[in-house]
């Protein structure tokens, strides 16, 4: 199964028996994750991307699917707290660059860590953050290491983190982290 589908499966399973009202796609890209989230979320989704091509592609996919409860924001996810002032249930990060596009426009360690910190502040207890990292390119390798160090700072009393990768992983294999905010936090 593609690792993006593993992320979708983790989210679908987690919210099978609990409400998913508010969600964030921190990296809209071609809009696949935004459409996926919008299909599961009952009240509102916010989607961020720094590229207008990504925002347009996502807008078109949402329109084709008839999904209207999404606010797309052409800005970096490190600004998410300027746009969202309420708790949310689920936040997806699919880091890296837009496939078949300019590979220099990629997420980077500093802004991703800023965004992740904000994501942990916004997430409801019982909520979930999915975080897909791509160590197979230079910026992605630096970012993945920074993310792994940051994950080690999370308090295990409040967070459970699982990770998923290829069955026979190489150093370049994508890694999915799923962060569950425990209900007693
Ligand atoms: C791997 S793609 C995302 C794939 C997407 N979720 C999908 O379903 O198609 C990563 C995206 O992150 C975007 N990006 C880069 N830096 C960003 C930032 N600081 N904030 C938000 N998005 C960013 C890129 O423009 C790119 O579209």
Coordinates of N, CA, C and O and ligand atoms in Angstrom, one line a residue, residues 25-33 48-51 54 75-78 94-99 105-107 111 134, ligand 1:
X25 N -5.3 20.6 6.3 CA -4.2 20.1 5.4 C -3.1 21.1 5.3 O -3.3 22.2 4.7
X26 N -2.0 20.8 5.9 CA -0.9 21.8 6.1 C -0.1 21.9 4.8 O 0.7 22.9 4.6
X27 N -0.3 21.0 3.8 CA 0.4 21.0 2.5 C -0.5 20.5 1.4 O -0.5 19.3 1.1
X28 N -1.2 21.4 0.8 CA -2.3 20.9 -0.1 C -1.7 20.2 -1.4 O -2.3 19.3 -1.8
X29 N -0.6 20.7 -1.9 CA -0.1 20.1 -3.1 C -1.1 19.9 -4.2 O -1.7 20.9 -4.6
X30 N -1.3 18.7 -4.7 CA -2.2 18.5 -5.8 C -3.7 18.3 -5.3 O -4.6 18.0 -6.0
X31 N -3.9 18.4 -4.0 CA -5.2 18.4 -3.4 C -5.8 17.0 -3.0 O -6.9 16.9 -2.5
X32 N -5.0 16.0 -3.2 CA -5.5 14.6 -2.9 C -5.9 14.5 -1.4 O -6.9 14.0 -1.0
X33 N -5.0 15.0 -0.5 CA -5.2 14.9 0.9 C -6.3 15.8 1.3 O -7.1 15.5 2.2
X48 N -3.4 24.7 3.4 CA -2.3 25.7 3.2 C -1.4 25.2 2.1 O -1.1 24.0 2.0
X49 N -0.9 26.2 1.3 CA 0.2 25.9 0.4 C 0.9 27.2 0.0 O 0.2 28.2 -0.1
X50 N 2.2 27.1 -0.2 CA 2.9 28.4 -0.6 C 2.8 28.6 -2.1 O 3.2 29.6 -2.6
X51 N 2.3 27.6 -2.9 CA 2.3 27.7 -4.4 C 0.9 28.0 -4.9 O 0.0 27.2 -4.5
X54 N -0.6 25.0 -6.6 CA -1.2 23.9 -5.7 C -2.6 24.4 -5.2 O -3.5 23.5 -5.1
X75 N -0.6 30.5 1.8 CA 0.4 31.0 2.8 C 1.1 29.7 3.4 O 0.6 28.6 3.3
X76 N 2.2 29.9 4.0 CA 3.0 28.8 4.6 C 2.2 28.3 5.9 O 1.6 29.1 6.6
X77 N 2.4 27.0 6.1 CA 1.7 26.4 7.3 C 2.2 27.0 8.6 O 1.6 26.9 9.6
X78 N 3.4 27.6 8.5 CA 4.0 28.2 9.8 C 3.2 29.4 10.2 O 3.4 29.9 11.3
X94 N 2.1 16.5 4.6 CA 2.7 15.7 3.6 C 3.8 16.5 3.0 O 3.6 17.4 2.2
X95 N 5.0 16.4 3.7 CA 6.1 17.4 3.4 C 6.7 17.1 2.1 O 6.4 16.3 1.3
X96 N 7.7 18.0 1.8 CA 8.5 17.8 0.5 C 8.0 18.8 -0.5 O 7.6 19.9 -0.2
X97 N 8.1 18.4 -1.8 CA 7.8 19.2 -2.9 C 6.7 18.6 -3.7 O 6.3 17.4 -3.6
X98 N 6.1 19.5 -4.6 CA 5.0 19.1 -5.4 C 5.5 18.2 -6.5 O 6.4 18.5 -7.2
X99 N 5.0 16.9 -6.6 CA 5.5 16.0 -7.6 C 5.4 16.6 -9.0 O 4.5 17.3 -9.3
X105 N 11.0 24.2 -4.5 CA 10.0 24.8 -3.6 C 9.5 23.6 -2.7 O 8.6 22.9 -3.0
X106 N 10.2 23.5 -1.6 CA 10.0 22.3 -0.8 C 9.8 22.8 0.7 O 10.3 23.9 1.0
X107 N 9.2 22.0 1.5 CA 9.1 22.4 2.9 C 10.5 22.3 3.5 O 11.4 21.7 3.0
X111 N 10.6 26.0 9.1 CA 9.2 26.4 9.0 C 8.3 25.2 9.4 O 7.2 25.3 10.0
X134 N 10.1 12.9 3.8 CA 10.8 12.3 2.6 C 12.3 12.5 2.7 O 12.8 13.6 2.2
Ligands
LIG1 C1 4.3 16.5 -1.2 S1 3.5 18.0 -1.6 C2 1.9 17.7 -0.8 C3 1.0 16.7 -1.5 C4 -0.5 16.9 -1.2 N1 -0.8 16.8 0.2 C5 -1.4 16.1 -2.1 O1 -2.3 15.4 -1.6 O2 -1.2 16.2 -3.3 C6 4.2 19.2 -0.6 C7 3.6 20.6 -0.7 O3 4.1 21.4 0.3 C8 4.1 22.7 -0.2 N2 4.9 23.6 0.7 C9 6.2 23.9 0.7 N3 6.5 24.7 1.8 C10 5.3 24.9 2.4 C11 5.0 25.7 3.6 N4 5.9 26.4 4.3 N5 3.7 25.7 3.9 C12 2.7 25.0 3.3 N6 3.0 24.3 2.2 C13 4.3 24.2 1.8 C14 4.7 22.6 -1.6 O4 4.4 23.7 -2.3 C15 4.0 21.3 -2.0 O5 2.8 21.6 -2.8

